[in-house]
PDB file of C-alpha atoms in Angstrom:
ATOM      1  CA  MET G   1      29.819  10.611  -9.952  1.00 37.00           C
ATOM      2  CA  LYS G   2      29.295   7.410  -7.872  1.00 38.00           C
ATOM      3  CA  MET G   3      25.826   5.889  -7.071  1.00 40.00           C
ATOM      4  CA  SER G   4      24.652   4.822  -3.767  1.00 42.00           C
ATOM      5  CA  PHE G   5      23.988   1.582  -2.877  1.00 42.00           C
ATOM      6  CA  LEU G   6      20.194   2.046  -2.978  1.00 46.00           C
ATOM      7  CA  VAL G   7      20.186   3.349  -6.294  1.00 44.00           C
ATOM      8  CA  CYS G   8      22.598   0.595  -7.639  1.00 45.00           C
ATOM      9  CA  LEU G   9      20.099  -1.972  -6.252  1.00 44.00           C
ATOM     10  CA  LEU G  10      17.027  -0.231  -7.679  1.00 41.00           C
ATOM     11  CA  LEU G  11      18.675  -0.122 -11.080  1.00 36.00           C
ATOM     12  CA  ALA G  12      20.018  -3.442 -11.223  1.00 36.00           C
ATOM     13  CA  GLY G  13      19.127  -5.937  -8.803  1.00 38.00           C
ATOM     14  CA  ALA G  14      15.644  -5.208  -7.563  1.00 41.00           C
ATOM     15  CA  GLN G  15      12.367  -5.596  -8.896  1.00 42.00           C
ATOM     16  CA  PRO G  16      10.752  -2.683 -10.332  1.00 42.00           C
ATOM     17  CA  ALA G  17       8.546  -1.007  -7.893  1.00 41.00           C
ATOM     18  CA  THR G  18       5.423  -1.713  -9.852  1.00 42.00           C
ATOM     19  CA  GLU G  19       5.984  -5.435  -9.171  1.00 50.00           C
ATOM     20  CA  ARG G  20       7.213  -4.910  -5.481  1.00 68.00           C
ATOM     21  CA  GLU G  21       5.401  -6.767  -2.785  1.00 79.00           C
ATOM     22  CA  PRO G  22       3.985  -4.334  -0.227  1.00 82.00           C
ATOM     23  CA  HIS G  23       5.576  -4.454   3.125  1.00 86.00           C
ATOM     24  CA  PRO G  24       3.158  -6.825   5.352  1.00 85.00           C
ATOM     25  CA  LEU G  25       3.461  -4.207   8.107  1.00 87.00           C
ATOM     26  CA  ALA G  26       2.965  -1.230   5.916  1.00 88.00           C
ATOM     27  CA  PRO G  27       1.218  -1.646   2.683  1.00 83.00           C
ATOM     28  CA  SER G  28       2.303   1.924   1.828  1.00 85.00           C
ATOM     29  CA  LEU G  29       6.264   0.775   1.507  1.00 88.00           C
ATOM     30  CA  PRO G  30       7.482  -1.745  -0.629  1.00 88.00           C
ATOM     31  CA  ARG G  31       9.274  -4.787   1.035  1.00 87.00           C
ATOM     32  CA  LEU G  32      12.968  -4.852   0.689  1.00 91.00           C
ATOM     33  CA  THR G  33      14.880  -7.963  -0.342  1.00 91.00           C
ATOM     34  CA  LYS G  34      17.283  -9.066   2.411  1.00 93.00           C
ATOM     35  CA  ALA G  35      20.033  -7.916   0.271  1.00 94.00           C
ATOM     36  CA  GLU G  36      18.923  -4.467   0.090  1.00 93.00           C
ATOM     37  CA  SER G  37      17.745  -4.421   3.958  1.00 94.00           C
ATOM     38  CA  GLN G  38      21.493  -5.390   4.689  1.00 95.00           C
ATOM     39  CA  HIS G  39      22.873  -2.323   2.414  1.00 95.00           C
ATOM     40  CA  VAL G  40      20.371   0.052   4.243  1.00 96.00           C
ATOM     41  CA  ASP G  41      21.506  -1.275   7.664  1.00 96.00           C
ATOM     42  CA  ALA G  42      24.827  -0.483   6.396  1.00 96.00           C
ATOM     43  CA  VAL G  43      24.369   2.834   5.300  1.00 96.00           C
ATOM     44  CA  ILE G  44      22.816   3.796   8.575  1.00 96.00           C
ATOM     45  CA  GLU G  45      25.797   2.266  10.388  1.00 95.00           C
ATOM     46  CA  LYS G  46      28.320   3.983   8.372  1.00 96.00           C
ATOM     47  CA  PHE G  47      26.422   7.496   8.979  1.00 95.00           C
ATOM     48  CA  ILE G  48      26.498   6.724  12.879  1.00 94.00           C
ATOM     49  CA  GLN G  49      30.159   6.371  12.638  1.00 94.00           C
ATOM     50  CA  TYR G  50      30.783   9.442  10.577  1.00 93.00           C
ATOM     51  CA  ASP G  51      28.446  11.443  12.664  1.00 91.00           C
ATOM     52  CA  ILE G  52      30.345  10.404  15.884  1.00 90.00           C
ATOM     53  CA  GLY G  53      33.710  11.357  14.038  1.00 89.00           C
ATOM     54  CA  LYS G  54      34.938   7.736  13.461  1.00 91.00           C
ATOM     55  CA  LEU G  55      34.685   7.848   9.688  1.00 92.00           C
ATOM     56  CA  LYS G  56      36.206  10.981   8.087  1.00 92.00           C
ATOM     57  CA  GLY G  57      37.291  12.419   4.646  1.00 94.00           C
ATOM     58  CA  PRO G  58      35.698  10.936   1.284  1.00 94.00           C
ATOM     59  CA  ALA G  59      34.234   8.155   3.008  1.00 95.00           C
ATOM     60  CA  GLY G  60      32.678  10.128   5.615  1.00 93.00           C
ATOM     61  CA  LYS G  61      31.129  12.346   3.041  1.00 94.00           C
ATOM     62  CA  LYS G  62      29.659   9.322   0.798  1.00 95.00           C
ATOM     63  CA  ALA G  63      28.175   7.974   4.044  1.00 94.00           C
ATOM     64  CA  LEU G  64      26.418  11.194   4.729  1.00 94.00           C
ATOM     65  CA  ASP G  65      25.376  11.367   0.987  1.00 94.00           C
ATOM     66  CA  ASP G  66      23.924   7.691   0.971  1.00 94.00           C
ATOM     67  CA  PHE G  67      22.298   8.452   4.249  1.00 95.00           C
ATOM     68  CA  ASN G  68      20.498  11.617   2.964  1.00 92.00           C
ATOM     69  CA  ARG G  69      19.149   9.768  -0.137  1.00 92.00           C
ATOM     70  CA  LEU G  70      17.404   6.951   1.943  1.00 92.00           C
ATOM     71  CA  GLY G  71      13.671   7.232   1.411  1.00 90.00           C
ATOM     72  CA  PRO G  72      10.513   5.968   3.260  1.00 92.00           C
ATOM     73  CA  GLU G  73      11.370   2.410   2.219  1.00 92.00           C
ATOM     74  CA  ALA G  74      14.061   2.402   4.628  1.00 95.00           C
ATOM     75  CA  THR G  75      11.728   3.336   7.563  1.00 96.00           C
ATOM     76  CA  PHE G  76      11.905   0.172   9.302  1.00 96.00           C
ATOM     77  CA  ASN G  77      15.957  -0.103   9.342  1.00 97.00           C
ATOM     78  CA  LEU G  78      15.808   3.664  10.510  1.00 97.00           C
ATOM     79  CA  ILE G  79      13.981   2.727  13.282  1.00 96.00           C
ATOM     80  CA  ASN G  80      16.228   0.134  14.377  1.00 95.00           C
ATOM     81  CA  GLY G  81      19.060   2.495  13.825  1.00 95.00           C
ATOM     82  CA  LEU G  82      17.363   5.132  15.953  1.00 95.00           C
ATOM     83  CA  ASN G  83      17.403   2.769  18.865  1.00 94.00           C
ATOM     84  CA  ARG G  84      20.641   1.482  18.281  1.00 93.00           C
ATOM     85  CA  ALA G  85      21.825   5.076  18.208  1.00 92.00           C
ATOM     86  CA  ALA G  86      19.984   6.267  21.158  1.00 92.00           C
ATOM     87  CA  ASN G  87      21.918   4.152  23.305  1.00 90.00           C
ATOM     88  CA  MET G  88      25.003   5.602  22.481  1.00 85.00           C
ATOM     89  CA  GLU G  89      26.564   8.496  24.480  1.00 70.00           C
ATOM     90  CA  SER G  90      27.003  10.797  21.254  1.00 67.00           C
ATOM     91  CA  SER G  91      23.740  12.950  20.625  1.00 65.00           C
ATOM     92  CA  CYS G  92      23.797  13.755  16.970  1.00 82.00           C
ATOM     93  CA  PRO G  93      23.185  10.357  15.339  1.00 91.00           C
ATOM     94  CA  ALA G  94      19.991   9.478  17.393  1.00 92.00           C
ATOM     95  CA  VAL G  95      18.747  13.358  16.929  1.00 92.00           C
ATOM     96  CA  ILE G  96      19.366  13.207  12.952  1.00 94.00           C
ATOM     97  CA  ILE G  97      17.669   9.695  12.436  1.00 96.00           C
ATOM     98  CA  ALA G  98      14.729  11.034  14.506  1.00 95.00           C
ATOM     99  CA  ARG G  99      14.422  14.015  12.513  1.00 94.00           C
ATOM    100  CA  LYS G 100      14.482  12.003   8.998  1.00 95.00           C
ATOM    101  CA  LEU G 101      11.738   9.500  10.748  1.00 96.00           C
ATOM    102  CA  ALA G 102       9.709  12.219  11.686  1.00 94.00           C
ATOM    103  CA  GLY G 103       9.469  13.593   8.068  1.00 92.00           C
ATOM    104  CA  THR G 104       8.368  10.314   6.652  1.00 92.00           C
ATOM    105  CA  LEU G 105       5.893   9.696   9.829  1.00 94.00           C
ATOM    106  CA  GLY G 106       4.410  12.927   9.733  1.00 92.00           C
ATOM    107  CA  ARG G 107       3.435  12.611   5.669  1.00 89.00           C
ATOM    108  CA  THR G 108       2.402   9.045   5.831  1.00 90.00           C
ATOM    109  CA  SER G 109      -1.433   8.060   5.904  1.00 85.00           C
ATOM    110  CA  ASP G 110      -0.518   4.407   6.470  1.00 88.00           C
ATOM    111  CA  LEU G 111      -2.167   3.746  10.082  1.00 88.00           C
ATOM    112  CA  LYS G 112      -0.302   0.276  10.103  1.00 89.00           C
ATOM    113  CA  LEU G 113       3.070   1.881   9.613  1.00 93.00           C
ATOM    114  CA  LEU G 114       2.332   4.585  12.397  1.00 93.00           C
ATOM    115  CA  GLU G 115       1.101   1.724  14.906  1.00 91.00           C
ATOM    116  CA  PHE G 116       4.547  -0.038  14.237  1.00 93.00           C
ATOM    117  CA  ALA G 117       6.474   2.942  14.677  1.00 95.00           C
ATOM    118  CA  ARG G 118       4.541   3.741  17.882  1.00 93.00           C
ATOM    119  CA  GLU G 119       5.163   0.334  19.425  1.00 93.00           C
ATOM    120  CA  ASN G 120       8.928   0.038  18.149  1.00 94.00           C
ATOM    121  CA  ILE G 121      10.634   3.322  18.595  1.00 94.00           C
ATOM    122  CA  GLY G 122      12.238   3.068  21.744  1.00 91.00           C
ATOM    123  CA  ALA G 123      12.214  -0.273  22.111  1.00 88.00           C
ATOM    124  CA  ASP G 124      15.156  -1.871  24.451  1.00 85.00           C
ATOM    125  CA  VAL G 125      16.692   1.650  24.721  1.00 89.00           C
ATOM    126  CA  THR G 126      17.817   1.819  28.404  1.00 86.00           C
ATOM    127  CA  ALA G 127      19.753   5.090  28.126  1.00 85.00           C
ATOM    128  CA  LYS G 128      18.223   8.384  29.333  1.00 85.00           C
ATOM    129  CA  ARG G 129      20.160  10.846  27.258  1.00 85.00           C
ATOM    130  CA  HIS G 130      17.572  10.798  24.212  1.00 87.00           C
ATOM    131  CA  ILE G 131      14.518  10.083  25.939  1.00 89.00           C
ATOM    132  CA  ASN G 132      13.106  13.767  24.995  1.00 91.00           C
ATOM    133  CA  VAL G 133      13.679  12.956  21.390  1.00 91.00           C
ATOM    134  CA  LEU G 134      12.166   9.731  21.462  1.00 93.00           C
ATOM    135  CA  ARG G 135       9.320  11.043  23.199  1.00 92.00           C
ATOM    136  CA  ASP G 136       8.854  13.905  20.848  1.00 93.00           C
ATOM    137  CA  LEU G 137       8.862  11.478  17.881  1.00 94.00           C
ATOM    138  CA  GLN G 138       6.094   9.306  19.794  1.00 93.00           C
ATOM    139  CA  THR G 139       4.025  12.247  20.540  1.00 94.00           C
ATOM    140  CA  GLY G 140       4.398  13.317  16.687  1.00 93.00           C
ATOM    141  CA  ILE G 141       2.943   9.882  15.803  1.00 93.00           C
ATOM    142  CA  ILE G 142       0.223   9.882  17.980  1.00 92.00           C
ATOM    143  CA  LEU G 143      -1.007  13.405  16.900  1.00 91.00           C
ATOM    144  CA  ARG G 144      -0.593  11.913  13.077  1.00 91.00           C
ATOM    145  CA  ARG G 145      -2.637   8.982  13.873  1.00 88.00           C
ATOM    146  CA  GLY G 146      -5.342  10.989  15.587  1.00 88.00           C
ATOM    147  CA  TYR G 147      -5.593  13.624  12.501  1.00 86.00           C
ATOM    148  CA  LEU G 148      -5.874  10.802  10.209  1.00 83.00           C
ATOM    149  CA  GLN G 149      -8.675   9.179  12.144  1.00 79.00           C
ATOM    150  CA  ARG G 150     -10.458  12.569  12.806  1.00 79.00           C
ATOM    151  CA  ARG G 151     -10.225  13.280   9.018  1.00 74.00           C
ATOM    152  CA  ALA G 152     -11.594   9.860   8.061  1.00 68.00           C
ATOM    153  CA  ALA G 153     -14.563  10.517  10.438  1.00 65.00           C
ATOM    154  CA  VAL G 154     -15.335  13.861   8.942  1.00 63.00           C
ATOM    155  CA  SER G 155     -14.906  13.013   5.387  1.00 55.00           C
ATOM    156  CA  GLY G 156     -17.031   9.505   6.006  1.00 51.00           C
ATOM    157  CA  SER G 157     -14.365   7.704   4.496  1.00 52.00           C
ATOM    158  CA  VAL G 158     -13.480   4.123   5.313  1.00 53.00           C
ATOM    159  CA  PRO G 159     -10.223   3.914   8.067  1.00 54.00           C
ATOM    160  CA  GLY G 160      -7.913   1.292   6.391  1.00 65.00           C
ATOM    161  CA  LEU G 161      -7.418   2.649   3.109  1.00 74.00           C
ATOM    162  CA  ALA G 162      -4.104   1.602   3.293  1.00 70.00           C
ATOM    163  CA  SER G 163      -4.834  -2.034   3.281  1.00 72.00           C
ATOM    164  CA  LEU G 164      -6.441  -1.537  -0.437  1.00 77.00           C
ATOM    165  CA  SER G 165      -4.373  -2.916  -3.208  1.00 82.00           C
ATOM    166  CA  ASP G 166      -3.229  -0.427  -5.954  1.00 85.00           C
ATOM    167  CA  ASP G 167      -6.100  -1.721  -8.405  1.00 87.00           C
ATOM    168  CA  LYS G 168      -8.878  -1.361  -6.024  1.00 86.00           C
ATOM    169  CA  LEU G 169      -7.875   2.112  -4.912  1.00 87.00           C
ATOM    170  CA  GLU G 170      -7.854   3.147  -8.757  1.00 89.00           C
ATOM    171  CA  LYS G 171     -11.217   1.382  -9.114  1.00 88.00           C
ATOM    172  CA  ALA G 172     -12.549   3.188  -5.960  1.00 87.00           C
ATOM    173  CA  ILE G 173     -11.542   6.535  -7.264  1.00 88.00           C
ATOM    174  CA  SER G 174     -13.155   5.826 -10.777  1.00 87.00           C
ATOM    175  CA  GLN G 175     -16.298   5.272  -9.042  1.00 85.00           C
ATOM    176  CA  GLU G 176     -16.248   7.812  -6.334  1.00 82.00           C
ATOM    177  CA  ARG G 177     -18.240  11.055  -6.692  1.00 81.00           C
ATOM    178  CA  ARG G 178     -18.261  12.655  -3.299  1.00 80.00           C
ATOM    179  CA  THR G 179     -15.250  15.227  -3.007  1.00 81.00           C
ATOM    180  CA  PRO G 180     -14.406  14.635   0.495  1.00 82.00           C
ATOM    181  CA  GLN G 181     -14.106  10.619  -0.052  1.00 82.00           C
ATOM    182  CA  LEU G 182     -12.547  11.300  -3.486  1.00 85.00           C
ATOM    183  CA  LYS G 183      -9.725  13.696  -1.444  1.00 87.00           C
ATOM    184  CA  SER G 184      -9.184  10.765   0.940  1.00 84.00           C
ATOM    185  CA  LEU G 185      -8.758   8.015  -1.677  1.00 88.00           C
ATOM    186  CA  LEU G 186      -6.196  10.337  -3.771  1.00 91.00           C
ATOM    187  CA  THR G 187      -4.361  11.234  -0.619  1.00 89.00           C
ATOM    188  CA  GLU G 188      -3.785   7.693   0.159  1.00 87.00           C
ATOM    189  CA  ALA G 189      -2.653   7.108  -3.606  1.00 89.00           C
ATOM    190  CA  SER G 190      -0.117   9.784  -3.006  1.00 89.00           C
ATOM    191  CA  ASN G 191       1.336   7.756   0.104  1.00 84.00           C
ATOM    192  CA  ARG G 192       2.327   4.882  -2.150  1.00 87.00           C
ATOM    193  CA  VAL G 193       5.362   4.141  -4.460  1.00 84.00           C
ATOM    194  CA  GLY G 194       5.295   2.719  -7.750  1.00 86.00           C
ATOM    195  CA  SER G 195       4.200   4.370 -11.061  1.00 89.00           C
ATOM    196  CA  LYS G 196       0.846   3.060 -10.458  1.00 91.00           C
ATOM    197  CA  ALA G 197       0.314   5.680  -8.083  1.00 91.00           C
ATOM    198  CA  VAL G 198       1.239   8.428 -10.392  1.00 94.00           C
ATOM    199  CA  GLU G 199      -1.277   7.208 -12.792  1.00 94.00           C
ATOM    200  CA  ILE G 200      -4.070   7.307 -10.111  1.00 93.00           C
ATOM    201  CA  LEU G 201      -2.996  10.842  -9.360  1.00 94.00           C
ATOM    202  CA  LEU G 202      -3.127  11.822 -12.976  1.00 94.00           C
ATOM    203  CA  GLN G 203      -6.508  10.645 -13.029  1.00 91.00           C
ATOM    204  CA  GLY G 204      -7.394  13.101 -10.299  1.00 91.00           C
ATOM    205  CA  ILE G 205      -5.557  15.895 -12.039  1.00 93.00           C
ATOM    206  CA  SER G 206      -7.848  15.139 -15.001  1.00 91.00           C
ATOM    207  CA  SER G 207     -11.029  15.508 -12.928  1.00 89.00           C
ATOM    208  CA  GLU G 208     -13.627  18.034 -14.007  1.00 88.00           C
ATOM    209  CA  ASN G 209     -13.881  19.159 -10.416  1.00 89.00           C
ATOM    210  CA  PRO G 210     -11.333  21.818  -9.797  1.00 91.00           C
ATOM    211  CA  GLN G 211     -10.788  21.182  -6.069  1.00 90.00           C
ATOM    212  CA  VAL G 212      -9.860  17.488  -6.719  1.00 90.00           C
ATOM    213  CA  SER G 213      -7.693  18.401 -10.021  1.00 92.00           C
ATOM    214  CA  LYS G 214      -5.862  21.179  -7.719  1.00 92.00           C
ATOM    215  CA  LEU G 215      -5.406  18.791  -4.714  1.00 91.00           C
ATOM    216  CA  SER G 216      -4.079  15.926  -6.837  1.00 93.00           C
ATOM    217  CA  SER G 217      -1.268  18.215  -8.577  1.00 92.00           C
ATOM    218  CA  GLY G 218       0.055  18.753  -5.165  1.00 91.00           C
ATOM    219  CA  LEU G 219      -0.311  15.273  -4.214  1.00 92.00           C
ATOM    220  CA  LEU G 220       1.576  14.525  -7.138  1.00 93.00           C
ATOM    221  CA  ALA G 221       4.487  16.566  -6.280  1.00 90.00           C
ATOM    222  CA  ASN G 222       4.711  15.322  -2.958  1.00 88.00           C
ATOM    223  CA  ASN G 223       4.350  11.495  -4.162  1.00 90.00           C
ATOM    224  CA  LEU G 224       7.340  11.757  -6.479  1.00 92.00           C
ATOM    225  CA  ARG G 225       9.549  12.804  -3.335  1.00 87.00           C
ATOM    226  CA  ARG G 226       8.834   9.261  -2.193  1.00 83.00           C
ATOM    227  CA  GLN G 227       9.268   7.460  -5.322  1.00 88.00           C
ATOM    228  CA  PRO G 228      12.544   5.153  -5.495  1.00 86.00           C
ATOM    229  CA  PRO G 229      15.193   6.182  -7.994  1.00 88.00           C
ATOM    230  CA  SER G 230      14.295   3.544 -10.567  1.00 87.00           C
ATOM    231  CA  VAL G 231      10.518   5.033 -10.701  1.00 90.00           C
ATOM    232  CA  LEU G 232      11.798   8.699 -11.456  1.00 93.00           C
ATOM    233  CA  LYS G 233      14.232   7.487 -14.154  1.00 93.00           C
ATOM    234  CA  ASP G 234      11.325   5.754 -16.132  1.00 94.00           C
ATOM    235  CA  LEU G 235       9.016   8.683 -15.105  1.00 95.00           C
ATOM    236  CA  LEU G 236      11.317  10.940 -17.163  1.00 96.00           C
ATOM    237  CA  LYS G 237       9.607   9.434 -20.524  1.00 95.00           C
ATOM    238  CA  HIS G 238       6.257   9.758 -19.196  1.00 96.00           C
ATOM    239  CA  ASP G 239       4.006  11.268 -21.903  1.00 95.00           C
ATOM    240  CA  ARG G 240       2.772  14.016 -19.387  1.00 95.00           C
ATOM    241  CA  PRO G 241       4.889  16.870 -19.258  1.00 95.00           C
ATOM    242  CA  VAL G 242       4.005  17.478 -15.650  1.00 94.00           C
ATOM    243  CA  VAL G 243       5.425  14.133 -14.866  1.00 95.00           C
ATOM    244  CA  ARG G 244       8.514  14.484 -16.784  1.00 96.00           C
ATOM    245  CA  LYS G 245       9.126  17.904 -15.151  1.00 96.00           C
ATOM    246  CA  SER G 246       8.511  16.919 -11.710  1.00 94.00           C
ATOM    247  CA  ALA G 247      10.684  13.673 -12.094  1.00 95.00           C
ATOM    248  CA  ALA G 248      13.499  15.791 -13.336  1.00 96.00           C
ATOM    249  CA  GLN G 249      13.171  18.199 -10.317  1.00 95.00           C
ATOM    250  CA  GLN G 250      13.210  15.298  -7.778  1.00 93.00           C
ATOM    251  CA  ILE G 251      16.346  13.720  -9.793  1.00 94.00           C
ATOM    252  CA  GLY G 252      18.010  17.110  -9.502  1.00 93.00           C
ATOM    253  CA  ALA G 253      16.935  17.925  -5.663  1.00 91.00           C
ATOM    254  CA  ARG G 254      18.345  14.346  -4.766  1.00 89.00           C
ATOM    255  CA  ARG G 255      21.208  14.511  -7.009  1.00 89.00           C
ATOM    256  CA  LEU G 256      20.804  11.041  -8.535  1.00 90.00           C
ATOM    257  CA  PRO G 257      23.265  10.312 -10.961  1.00 90.00           C
ATOM    258  CA  TYR G 258      21.001  10.319 -14.059  1.00 93.00           C
ATOM    259  CA  GLY G 259      22.472  12.793 -16.053  1.00 94.00           C
ATOM    260  CA  GLU G 260      22.496  10.652 -19.367  1.00 95.00           C
ATOM    261  CA  GLU G 261      18.605  10.033 -18.995  1.00 96.00           C
ATOM    262  CA  LEU G 262      18.242  13.788 -18.315  1.00 96.00           C
ATOM    263  CA  MET G 263      19.887  14.998 -21.628  1.00 97.00           C
ATOM    264  CA  PRO G 264      17.089  14.140 -24.098  1.00 96.00           C
ATOM    265  CA  LEU G 265      14.757  16.505 -21.993  1.00 97.00           C
ATOM    266  CA  LEU G 266      17.003  19.407 -22.903  1.00 97.00           C
ATOM    267  CA  LYS G 267      15.061  19.112 -26.261  1.00 96.00           C
ATOM    268  CA  ASP G 268      11.702  18.554 -24.716  1.00 97.00           C
ATOM    269  CA  SER G 269       8.529  19.937 -26.470  1.00 96.00           C
ATOM    270  CA  ASP G 270       7.648  21.602 -23.014  1.00 96.00           C
ATOM    271  CA  GLU G 271       9.526  24.661 -21.922  1.00 97.00           C
ATOM    272  CA  GLY G 272       8.782  23.652 -18.097  1.00 96.00           C
ATOM    273  CA  VAL G 273      10.237  20.322 -18.504  1.00 97.00           C
ATOM    274  CA  ARG G 274      13.387  21.558 -20.644  1.00 97.00           C
ATOM    275  CA  GLN G 275      13.934  24.208 -17.606  1.00 97.00           C
ATOM    276  CA  ALA G 276      13.632  21.308 -14.959  1.00 97.00           C
ATOM    277  CA  ALA G 277      16.082  19.218 -16.847  1.00 97.00           C
ATOM    278  CA  ARG G 278      18.765  21.988 -17.214  1.00 97.00           C
ATOM    279  CA  GLN G 279      18.484  22.729 -13.482  1.00 96.00           C
ATOM    280  CA  ALA G 280      18.689  19.210 -12.385  1.00 96.00           C
ATOM    281  CA  LEU G 281      21.877  18.681 -14.410  1.00 96.00           C
ATOM    282  CA  ASP G 282      23.263  21.936 -13.028  1.00 95.00           C
ATOM    283  CA  ARG G 283      22.957  20.082  -9.790  1.00 91.00           C
ATOM    284  CA  LEU G 284      24.603  17.185 -10.931  1.00 90.00           C
ATOM    285  CA  ARG G 285      27.706  18.859 -11.980  1.00 86.00           C
TER     286      ARG G 285
END
């Protein structure tokens, strides 16, 4: 099984997610290197060529698989790709890219990312064919921003949590005792990448407050959906079964080429982990 370019980069040439510099325009996302960004652009372009029928056969299938594997870290490149596709006569590429962006932007709590997306989606697009697609995406962004701002006002949390470093966020969570504010802080942690975010959420799972513990469990599952492949690979060795299980599930869902790393989990002491590993390996076959 061939690895996608992003998996290869994250495994071989990229910094570990825990050491990555946050993107200056969206603190919840890692800043890609120039080489990584160029590779993401290439995958998006190949997907566009596949979707309009110019790239077929195995190469076309690989282009689609690589595109589907792109995570939130590709958001800025996807916005550029959407604008490029929206100026084309073919309808499907723009619609599919917009759908992928809608999923990321509809889950994020990063107000800076939402603001950037609002300002740049549709920029320099002169064709009218996809105006409704772009408008729908813009409307979704506005609604998401409004929801986050209202939630912050109701809970009494401070807007701009995305600007906090991981360490400051972790400290704030350890010191906060008010449930609404604690929920806001944990939700912010769930939107971040890297193993630090996972440890912060585990802190919430261990809370004596049942509301906080239950929320944190759900947030952990959501967080692993946005984690880069290299982090998921490392989490297979985590000392908490819930983390190993969720990491295995995500590797299977994304069909990441970590069959060798999954094999030891077939003998894990936790039945849930063993089952998740078996299911993931079945998906990789």
